[in-house]
Amino acid sequence: MRNVLSIFWREYKSYFVSPIAYVVIGVFIFLVSNRFVYQFNQFVELSFKTISEALARQQTMPKFSINDTVVRSIFQEIRTISMFLLPMITMRLFAEERKTGTVELLLTSPLTITQLVIGKFLGGFILFLTMVLPTSVLFYFLFLYGNPDLGPVLTSYAGIILFGAAVISLGLLISSLTENQIIAGALTFGAFLFLWLVGRLGETNFTVWAKLADYLSITAHYNNFAMGVIDSRDVLFYLSFTFFGLLLTYQSISSLRWR
């Protein structure tokens, strides 16, 4: 466990030595905050407009759900924005070690490959949590001045955490396959984009292949979390995706020892 924590802390600190962490976290918070303000203003304008029309026509006051119009939309934005920024986090995890030759030193050290892979994964994953954590301030103000349901907020955060773990494991795998960080980042971005588009195919078709594509989509399994539902099939999918991503990374790093 000590070796895993050492690798994790070394990796986590290295993000803040370079501008990567500051740029990724800053861009993420800016984009999410901007979308939050936009969605909240849209909700307020729609509420006033609809209530004014109801009063003018002496109709029953309509009910508005801030969870459906604001909370769900914001978490969808968090998922999408993080998916496009995560390649910047994962691209260097192993590619940099391979380029500088330090991966050989790590493989001949007392560290096991399992400890190395888990430590690297935790470095990227904890940085992702560091990136997502400040968004809780937005929902604090939403609860302060509004009345959203807590359940969907909590399940949405659970879904974001599982989603982040899955995509980071995929990025870690791709980073272990190349020495070039730019190539690793581009391939990871392409893989995320493919998995996103696969989900869109499943939404527009009802064939067996479309349903299979929808099941394999890494984004489609998040939808239930955003609606306040925790489905064991979605949890199992993300955990399995993360496990196999780490397993394949283990095999990729193990192969370097025999080259």
PDB file of C-alpha atoms in Angstrom:
ATOM      1  CA  MET A   1       0.000   0.000   0.000  1.00  0.00           C
ATOM      2  CA  ARG A   2       2.887   2.351   0.793  1.00  0.00           C
ATOM      3  CA  ASN A   3       4.307   1.883  -2.720  1.00  0.00           C
ATOM      4  CA  VAL A   4       0.934   2.670  -4.291  1.00  0.00           C
ATOM      5  CA  LEU A   5       0.612   5.860  -2.244  1.00  0.00           C
ATOM      6  CA  SER A   6       4.159   6.876  -3.164  1.00  0.00           C
ATOM      7  CA  ILE A   7       3.446   6.503  -6.891  1.00  0.00           C
ATOM      8  CA  PHE A   8       0.112   8.284  -6.501  1.00  0.00           C
ATOM      9  CA  TRP A   9       1.598  11.244  -4.613  1.00  0.00           C
ATOM     10  CA  ARG A  10       4.513  11.537  -7.048  1.00  0.00           C
ATOM     11  CA  GLU A  11       2.104  11.572  -9.981  1.00  0.00           C
ATOM     12  CA  TYR A  12      -0.393  13.937  -8.363  1.00  0.00           C
ATOM     13  CA  LYS A  13       2.267  16.495  -7.422  1.00  0.00           C
ATOM     14  CA  SER A  14       3.777  16.395 -10.915  1.00  0.00           C
ATOM     15  CA  TYR A  15       0.529  17.771 -12.371  1.00  0.00           C
ATOM     16  CA  PHE A  16       0.934  20.951 -10.338  1.00  0.00           C
ATOM     17  CA  VAL A  17       4.607  21.373 -11.205  1.00  0.00           C
ATOM     18  CA  SER A  18       3.573  21.952 -14.812  1.00  0.00           C
ATOM     19  CA  PRO A  19       0.650  24.145 -15.992  1.00  0.00           C
ATOM     20  CA  ILE A  20      -1.488  21.079 -16.860  1.00  0.00           C
ATOM     21  CA  ALA A  21      -3.498  20.937 -13.629  1.00  0.00           C
ATOM     22  CA  TYR A  22      -4.086  24.693 -13.475  1.00  0.00           C
ATOM     23  CA  VAL A  23      -5.180  24.893 -17.114  1.00  0.00           C
ATOM     24  CA  VAL A  24      -7.476  21.856 -16.998  1.00  0.00           C
ATOM     25  CA  ILE A  25      -9.098  22.799 -13.680  1.00  0.00           C
ATOM     26  CA  GLY A  26      -9.420  26.474 -14.667  1.00  0.00           C
ATOM     27  CA  VAL A  27     -10.988  25.743 -18.057  1.00  0.00           C
ATOM     28  CA  PHE A  28     -13.314  23.146 -16.531  1.00  0.00           C
ATOM     29  CA  ILE A  29     -14.594  25.443 -13.765  1.00  0.00           C
ATOM     30  CA  PHE A  30     -15.001  28.354 -16.188  1.00  0.00           C
ATOM     31  CA  LEU A  31     -17.043  26.319 -18.688  1.00  0.00           C
ATOM     32  CA  VAL A  32     -19.223  24.618 -16.060  1.00  0.00           C
ATOM     33  CA  SER A  33     -19.863  27.912 -14.208  1.00  0.00           C
ATOM     34  CA  ASN A  34     -20.763  29.626 -17.467  1.00  0.00           C
ATOM     35  CA  ARG A  35     -23.267  26.903 -18.341  1.00  0.00           C
ATOM     36  CA  PHE A  36     -24.681  26.977 -14.813  1.00  0.00           C
ATOM     37  CA  VAL A  37     -25.393  30.715 -14.994  1.00  0.00           C
ATOM     38  CA  TYR A  38     -26.942  30.309 -18.451  1.00  0.00           C
ATOM     39  CA  GLN A  39     -29.195  27.394 -17.424  1.00  0.00           C
ATOM     40  CA  PHE A  40     -30.262  29.113 -14.201  1.00  0.00           C
ATOM     41  CA  ASN A  41     -31.143  32.350 -16.015  1.00  0.00           C
ATOM     42  CA  GLN A  42     -33.133  30.366 -18.573  1.00  0.00           C
ATOM     43  CA  PHE A  43     -35.042  28.678 -15.760  1.00  0.00           C
ATOM     44  CA  VAL A  44     -35.838  32.002 -14.038  1.00  0.00           C
ATOM     45  CA  GLU A  45     -36.972  33.649 -17.288  1.00  0.00           C
ATOM     46  CA  LEU A  46     -39.159  30.695 -18.224  1.00  0.00           C
ATOM     47  CA  SER A  47     -40.697  30.607 -14.731  1.00  0.00           C
ATOM     48  CA  PHE A  48     -41.588  34.318 -14.708  1.00  0.00           C
ATOM     49  CA  LYS A  49     -42.946  34.176 -18.240  1.00  0.00           C
ATOM     50  CA  THR A  50     -45.145  31.141 -17.594  1.00  0.00           C
ATOM     51  CA  ILE A  51     -46.416  32.430 -14.230  1.00  0.00           C
ATOM     52  CA  SER A  52     -47.238  35.831 -15.732  1.00  0.00           C
ATOM     53  CA  GLU A  53     -49.238  34.189 -18.527  1.00  0.00           C
ATOM     54  CA  ALA A  54     -51.068  31.980 -15.997  1.00  0.00           C
ATOM     55  CA  LEU A  55     -52.009  35.018 -13.869  1.00  0.00           C
ATOM     56  CA  ALA A  56     -53.173  36.956 -16.906  1.00  0.00           C
ATOM     57  CA  ARG A  57     -55.392  34.087 -18.009  1.00  0.00           C
ATOM     58  CA  GLN A  58     -56.399  33.207 -14.420  1.00  0.00           C
ATOM     59  CA  GLN A  59     -55.115  29.682 -14.832  1.00  0.00           C
ATOM     60  CA  THR A  60     -53.621  27.279 -12.283  1.00  0.00           C
ATOM     61  CA  MET A  61     -50.008  28.029 -11.418  1.00  0.00           C
ATOM     62  CA  PRO A  62     -47.722  25.560 -13.197  1.00  0.00           C
ATOM     63  CA  LYS A  63     -45.115  23.606 -11.261  1.00  0.00           C
ATOM     64  CA  PHE A  64     -41.459  23.793 -12.264  1.00  0.00           C
ATOM     65  CA  SER A  65     -38.752  21.288 -11.459  1.00  0.00           C
ATOM     66  CA  ILE A  66     -35.354  22.889 -11.037  1.00  0.00           C
ATOM     67  CA  ASN A  67     -33.866  19.388 -11.044  1.00  0.00           C
ATOM     68  CA  ASP A  68     -35.110  18.683 -14.566  1.00  0.00           C
ATOM     69  CA  THR A  69     -34.228  22.049 -16.063  1.00  0.00           C
ATOM     70  CA  VAL A  70     -31.025  23.023 -14.237  1.00  0.00           C
ATOM     71  CA  VAL A  71     -29.471  20.212 -12.183  1.00  0.00           C
ATOM     72  CA  ARG A  72     -29.717  17.504 -14.835  1.00  0.00           C
ATOM     73  CA  SER A  73     -28.480  19.812 -17.580  1.00  0.00           C
ATOM     74  CA  ILE A  74     -25.478  20.948 -15.528  1.00  0.00           C
ATOM     75  CA  PHE A  75     -24.383  17.402 -14.750  1.00  0.00           C
ATOM     76  CA  GLN A  76     -24.721  16.501 -18.405  1.00  0.00           C
ATOM     77  CA  GLU A  77     -22.426  19.443 -19.136  1.00  0.00           C
ATOM     78  CA  ILE A  78     -19.976  18.289 -16.445  1.00  0.00           C
ATOM     79  CA  ARG A  79     -19.863  14.841 -18.032  1.00  0.00           C
ATOM     80  CA  THR A  80     -19.348  16.151 -21.547  1.00  0.00           C
ATOM     81  CA  ILE A  81     -16.759  18.809 -20.661  1.00  0.00           C
ATOM     82  CA  SER A  82     -14.750  16.426 -18.476  1.00  0.00           C
ATOM     83  CA  MET A  83     -14.728  13.833 -21.257  1.00  0.00           C
ATOM     84  CA  PHE A  84     -13.002  16.304 -23.586  1.00  0.00           C
ATOM     85  CA  LEU A  85     -10.527  17.553 -20.955  1.00  0.00           C
ATOM     86  CA  LEU A  86      -9.505  14.213 -19.445  1.00  0.00           C
ATOM     87  CA  PRO A  87      -7.114  13.315 -22.308  1.00  0.00           C
ATOM     88  CA  MET A  88      -4.897  16.162 -21.053  1.00  0.00           C
ATOM     89  CA  ILE A  89      -4.717  14.396 -17.683  1.00  0.00           C
ATOM     90  CA  THR A  90      -4.153  10.842 -18.897  1.00  0.00           C
ATOM     91  CA  MET A  91      -1.874  11.409 -21.898  1.00  0.00           C
ATOM     92  CA  ARG A  92       1.292  11.771 -19.814  1.00  0.00           C
ATOM     93  CA  LEU A  93       0.729   9.000 -17.248  1.00  0.00           C
ATOM     94  CA  PHE A  94       2.865   6.360 -18.980  1.00  0.00           C
ATOM     95  CA  ALA A  95       3.853   8.039 -22.259  1.00  0.00           C
ATOM     96  CA  GLU A  96       6.189  10.431 -20.447  1.00  0.00           C
ATOM     97  CA  GLU A  97       7.781   7.576 -18.486  1.00  0.00           C
ATOM     98  CA  ARG A  98       8.399   5.659 -21.694  1.00  0.00           C
ATOM     99  CA  LYS A  99       9.844   8.658 -23.515  1.00  0.00           C
ATOM    100  CA  THR A 100      12.299   9.562 -20.738  1.00  0.00           C
ATOM    101  CA  GLY A 101      13.218   5.913 -20.080  1.00  0.00           C
ATOM    102  CA  THR A 102      12.178   6.031 -16.430  1.00  0.00           C
ATOM    103  CA  VAL A 103       9.657   3.241 -17.007  1.00  0.00           C
ATOM    104  CA  GLU A 104      12.584   0.785 -17.174  1.00  0.00           C
ATOM    105  CA  LEU A 105      13.773   2.008 -13.774  1.00  0.00           C
ATOM    106  CA  LEU A 106      10.289   1.570 -12.353  1.00  0.00           C
ATOM    107  CA  LEU A 107      10.031  -1.961 -13.758  1.00  0.00           C
ATOM    108  CA  THR A 108      13.344  -2.971 -12.161  1.00  0.00           C
ATOM    109  CA  SER A 109      12.501  -1.378  -8.803  1.00  0.00           C
ATOM    110  CA  PRO A 110      10.838  -3.223  -5.884  1.00  0.00           C
ATOM    111  CA  LEU A 111       7.494  -1.960  -7.206  1.00  0.00           C
ATOM    112  CA  THR A 112       5.132  -4.507  -8.712  1.00  0.00           C
ATOM    113  CA  ILE A 113       3.377  -3.694 -11.974  1.00  0.00           C
ATOM    114  CA  THR A 114       0.030  -3.794 -10.161  1.00  0.00           C
ATOM    115  CA  GLN A 115       1.211  -1.159  -7.683  1.00  0.00           C
ATOM    116  CA  LEU A 116       2.546   0.977 -10.522  1.00  0.00           C
ATOM    117  CA  VAL A 117      -0.686   0.826 -12.523  1.00  0.00           C
ATOM    118  CA  ILE A 118      -2.938   1.513  -9.527  1.00  0.00           C
ATOM    119  CA  GLY A 119      -0.724   4.355  -8.327  1.00  0.00           C
ATOM    120  CA  LYS A 120      -0.749   5.994 -11.767  1.00  0.00           C
ATOM    121  CA  PHE A 121      -4.514   5.526 -12.025  1.00  0.00           C
ATOM    122  CA  LEU A 122      -5.092   7.117  -8.613  1.00  0.00           C
ATOM    123  CA  GLY A 123      -2.917  10.089  -9.575  1.00  0.00           C
ATOM    124  CA  GLY A 124      -5.161  10.890 -12.538  1.00  0.00           C
ATOM    125  CA  PHE A 125      -8.384   9.953 -10.744  1.00  0.00           C
ATOM    126  CA  ILE A 126      -7.749  12.129  -7.673  1.00  0.00           C
ATOM    127  CA  LEU A 127      -6.875  15.049  -9.950  1.00  0.00           C
ATOM    128  CA  PHE A 128     -10.232  14.484 -11.670  1.00  0.00           C
ATOM    129  CA  LEU A 129     -11.969  14.623  -8.264  1.00  0.00           C
ATOM    130  CA  THR A 130     -10.031  17.811  -7.492  1.00  0.00           C
ATOM    131  CA  MET A 131     -11.409  19.225 -10.732  1.00  0.00           C
ATOM    132  CA  VAL A 132     -15.022  18.223 -10.003  1.00  0.00           C
ATOM    133  CA  LEU A 133     -15.126  19.132  -6.294  1.00  0.00           C
ATOM    134  CA  PRO A 134     -15.380  22.951  -6.786  1.00  0.00           C
ATOM    135  CA  THR A 135     -18.650  22.466  -8.707  1.00  0.00           C
ATOM    136  CA  SER A 136     -20.307  21.656  -5.375  1.00  0.00           C
ATOM    137  CA  VAL A 137     -20.164  25.407  -4.632  1.00  0.00           C
ATOM    138  CA  LEU A 138     -22.597  26.004  -7.506  1.00  0.00           C
ATOM    139  CA  PHE A 139     -25.092  23.559  -6.047  1.00  0.00           C
ATOM    140  CA  TYR A 140     -24.617  25.057  -2.586  1.00  0.00           C
ATOM    141  CA  PHE A 141     -25.951  28.367  -3.929  1.00  0.00           C
ATOM    142  CA  LEU A 142     -28.700  26.493  -5.767  1.00  0.00           C
ATOM    143  CA  PHE A 143     -29.871  24.938  -2.482  1.00  0.00           C
ATOM    144  CA  LEU A 144     -29.422  28.274  -0.715  1.00  0.00           C
ATOM    145  CA  TYR A 145     -31.770  30.160  -3.043  1.00  0.00           C
ATOM    146  CA  GLY A 146     -33.800  27.312  -4.554  1.00  0.00           C
ATOM    147  CA  ASN A 147     -35.421  24.053  -3.531  1.00  0.00           C
ATOM    148  CA  PRO A 148     -33.945  21.211  -5.613  1.00  0.00           C
ATOM    149  CA  ASP A 149     -34.153  17.547  -4.583  1.00  0.00           C
ATOM    150  CA  LEU A 150     -30.963  16.300  -2.964  1.00  0.00           C
ATOM    151  CA  GLY A 151     -31.281  12.739  -4.281  1.00  0.00           C
ATOM    152  CA  PRO A 152     -30.607  13.430  -7.989  1.00  0.00           C
ATOM    153  CA  VAL A 153     -27.661  15.670  -7.071  1.00  0.00           C
ATOM    154  CA  LEU A 154     -26.023  12.902  -5.046  1.00  0.00           C
ATOM    155  CA  THR A 155     -26.685  10.202  -7.655  1.00  0.00           C
ATOM    156  CA  SER A 156     -25.383  12.492 -10.386  1.00  0.00           C
ATOM    157  CA  TYR A 157     -22.129  12.995  -8.493  1.00  0.00           C
ATOM    158  CA  ALA A 158     -21.884   9.220  -7.993  1.00  0.00           C
ATOM    159  CA  GLY A 159     -22.348   8.747 -11.731  1.00  0.00           C
ATOM    160  CA  ILE A 160     -19.720  11.393 -12.525  1.00  0.00           C
ATOM    161  CA  ILE A 161     -17.197   9.654 -10.237  1.00  0.00           C
ATOM    162  CA  LEU A 162     -17.820   6.246 -11.844  1.00  0.00           C
ATOM    163  CA  PHE A 163     -17.738   7.790 -15.325  1.00  0.00           C
ATOM    164  CA  GLY A 164     -14.446   9.533 -14.546  1.00  0.00           C
ATOM    165  CA  ALA A 165     -12.865   6.318 -13.258  1.00  0.00           C
ATOM    166  CA  ALA A 166     -13.859   4.479 -16.454  1.00  0.00           C
ATOM    167  CA  VAL A 167     -12.535   7.072 -18.898  1.00  0.00           C
ATOM    168  CA  ILE A 168      -9.298   7.544 -16.924  1.00  0.00           C
ATOM    169  CA  SER A 169      -8.648   3.796 -17.057  1.00  0.00           C
ATOM    170  CA  LEU A 170      -9.068   3.940 -20.840  1.00  0.00           C
ATOM    171  CA  GLY A 171      -6.764   6.948 -21.099  1.00  0.00           C
ATOM    172  CA  LEU A 172      -4.208   5.164 -18.914  1.00  0.00           C
ATOM    173  CA  LEU A 173      -4.281   2.175 -21.261  1.00  0.00           C
ATOM    174  CA  ILE A 174      -3.749   4.299 -24.360  1.00  0.00           C
ATOM    175  CA  SER A 175      -0.926   6.224 -22.654  1.00  0.00           C
ATOM    176  CA  SER A 176       0.846   2.921 -21.945  1.00  0.00           C
ATOM    177  CA  LEU A 177       0.897   2.075 -25.668  1.00  0.00           C
ATOM    178  CA  THR A 178       2.955   5.013 -26.937  1.00  0.00           C
ATOM    179  CA  GLU A 179       5.916   7.203 -26.034  1.00  0.00           C
ATOM    180  CA  ASN A 180       4.377  10.352 -27.497  1.00  0.00           C
ATOM    181  CA  GLN A 181       2.060  12.343 -25.229  1.00  0.00           C
ATOM    182  CA  ILE A 182       0.403  14.150 -28.154  1.00  0.00           C
ATOM    183  CA  ILE A 183      -0.420  10.850 -29.857  1.00  0.00           C
ATOM    184  CA  ALA A 184      -1.709   9.443 -26.565  1.00  0.00           C
ATOM    185  CA  GLY A 185      -3.918  12.503 -26.057  1.00  0.00           C
ATOM    186  CA  ALA A 186      -5.242  12.428 -29.626  1.00  0.00           C
ATOM    187  CA  LEU A 187      -6.013   8.689 -29.508  1.00  0.00           C
ATOM    188  CA  THR A 188      -7.705   9.067 -26.130  1.00  0.00           C
ATOM    189  CA  PHE A 189      -9.822  11.961 -27.409  1.00  0.00           C
ATOM    190  CA  GLY A 190     -10.761   9.896 -30.479  1.00  0.00           C
ATOM    191  CA  ALA A 191     -11.720   6.918 -28.308  1.00  0.00           C
ATOM    192  CA  PHE A 192     -13.897   9.090 -26.050  1.00  0.00           C
ATOM    193  CA  LEU A 193     -15.546  10.684 -29.078  1.00  0.00           C
ATOM    194  CA  PHE A 194     -16.243   7.259 -30.598  1.00  0.00           C
ATOM    195  CA  LEU A 195     -17.816   5.971 -27.368  1.00  0.00           C
ATOM    196  CA  TRP A 196     -19.961   9.114 -27.227  1.00  0.00           C
ATOM    197  CA  LEU A 197     -21.150   8.804 -30.832  1.00  0.00           C
ATOM    198  CA  VAL A 198     -21.911   5.110 -30.316  1.00  0.00           C
ATOM    199  CA  GLY A 199     -24.418   6.141 -27.664  1.00  0.00           C
ATOM    200  CA  ARG A 200     -26.052   8.607 -30.048  1.00  0.00           C
ATOM    201  CA  LEU A 201     -26.517   5.769 -32.564  1.00  0.00           C
ATOM    202  CA  GLY A 202     -28.340   3.721 -29.953  1.00  0.00           C
ATOM    203  CA  GLU A 203     -30.697   6.626 -29.213  1.00  0.00           C
ATOM    204  CA  THR A 204     -31.840   6.995 -32.818  1.00  0.00           C
ATOM    205  CA  ASN A 205     -32.243   3.330 -33.829  1.00  0.00           C
ATOM    206  CA  PHE A 206     -34.044   0.342 -32.365  1.00  0.00           C
ATOM    207  CA  THR A 207     -32.235  -2.546 -34.012  1.00  0.00           C
ATOM    208  CA  VAL A 208     -30.291  -5.191 -32.098  1.00  0.00           C
ATOM    209  CA  TRP A 209     -26.999  -3.582 -33.153  1.00  0.00           C
ATOM    210  CA  ALA A 210     -28.211  -0.187 -31.988  1.00  0.00           C
ATOM    211  CA  LYS A 211     -29.136  -1.603 -28.588  1.00  0.00           C
ATOM    212  CA  LEU A 212     -25.711  -3.225 -28.365  1.00  0.00           C
ATOM    213  CA  ALA A 213     -24.088   0.098 -29.275  1.00  0.00           C
ATOM    214  CA  ASP A 214     -26.178   1.841 -26.618  1.00  0.00           C
ATOM    215  CA  TYR A 215     -25.045  -0.670 -23.997  1.00  0.00           C
ATOM    216  CA  LEU A 216     -21.394  -0.246 -24.941  1.00  0.00           C
ATOM    217  CA  SER A 217     -21.643   3.549 -24.828  1.00  0.00           C
ATOM    218  CA  ILE A 218     -19.779   5.008 -21.875  1.00  0.00           C
ATOM    219  CA  THR A 219     -22.089   8.046 -21.823  1.00  0.00           C
ATOM    220  CA  ALA A 220     -25.473   6.315 -22.106  1.00  0.00           C
ATOM    221  CA  HIS A 221     -24.992   4.554 -18.768  1.00  0.00           C
ATOM    222  CA  TYR A 222     -24.778   7.915 -17.052  1.00  0.00           C
ATOM    223  CA  ASN A 223     -28.347   8.958 -17.932  1.00  0.00           C
ATOM    224  CA  ASN A 224     -30.013   7.045 -15.084  1.00  0.00           C
ATOM    225  CA  PHE A 225     -27.702   8.660 -12.517  1.00  0.00           C
ATOM    226  CA  ALA A 226     -28.679  12.114 -13.826  1.00  0.00           C
ATOM    227  CA  MET A 227     -32.359  11.238 -13.310  1.00  0.00           C
ATOM    228  CA  GLY A 228     -31.774  10.186  -9.701  1.00  0.00           C
ATOM    229  CA  VAL A 229     -31.759   6.441 -10.368  1.00  0.00           C
ATOM    230  CA  ILE A 230     -28.920   4.112  -9.396  1.00  0.00           C
ATOM    231  CA  ASP A 231     -29.194   1.021 -11.587  1.00  0.00           C
ATOM    232  CA  SER A 232     -26.908  -1.872 -10.666  1.00  0.00           C
ATOM    233  CA  ARG A 233     -26.329  -2.543 -14.371  1.00  0.00           C
ATOM    234  CA  ASP A 234     -24.874   0.939 -14.860  1.00  0.00           C
ATOM    235  CA  VAL A 235     -22.688   0.622 -11.762  1.00  0.00           C
ATOM    236  CA  LEU A 236     -21.478  -2.800 -12.898  1.00  0.00           C
ATOM    237  CA  PHE A 237     -20.720  -1.469 -16.391  1.00  0.00           C
ATOM    238  CA  TYR A 238     -18.525   1.357 -15.114  1.00  0.00           C
ATOM    239  CA  LEU A 239     -16.743  -0.844 -12.577  1.00  0.00           C
ATOM    240  CA  SER A 240     -16.143  -3.544 -15.207  1.00  0.00           C
ATOM    241  CA  PHE A 241     -14.940  -0.962 -17.731  1.00  0.00           C
ATOM    242  CA  THR A 242     -12.489   0.430 -15.166  1.00  0.00           C
ATOM    243  CA  PHE A 243     -11.284  -3.030 -14.157  1.00  0.00           C
ATOM    244  CA  PHE A 244     -10.628  -4.181 -17.723  1.00  0.00           C
ATOM    245  CA  GLY A 245      -8.952  -0.868 -18.554  1.00  0.00           C
ATOM    246  CA  LEU A 246      -6.532  -1.388 -15.658  1.00  0.00           C
ATOM    247  CA  LEU A 247      -6.091  -5.064 -16.520  1.00  0.00           C
ATOM    248  CA  LEU A 248      -5.165  -4.292 -20.124  1.00  0.00           C
ATOM    249  CA  THR A 249      -2.799  -1.565 -18.909  1.00  0.00           C
ATOM    250  CA  TYR A 250      -1.152  -4.159 -16.668  1.00  0.00           C
ATOM    251  CA  GLN A 251      -0.692  -6.451 -19.662  1.00  0.00           C
ATOM    252  CA  SER A 252       0.677  -3.579 -21.752  1.00  0.00           C
ATOM    253  CA  ILE A 253       3.262  -2.611 -19.132  1.00  0.00           C
ATOM    254  CA  SER A 254       4.148  -6.260 -18.498  1.00  0.00           C
ATOM    255  CA  SER A 255       4.981  -6.688 -22.180  1.00  0.00           C
ATOM    256  CA  LEU A 256       7.617  -3.940 -21.896  1.00  0.00           C
ATOM    257  CA  ARG A 257       9.599  -6.097 -19.505  1.00  0.00           C
ATOM    258  CA  TRP A 258      10.074  -8.761 -22.184  1.00  0.00           C
ATOM    259  CA  ARG A 259      10.988  -6.472 -25.080  1.00  0.00           C
TER     260      ARG A 259
END
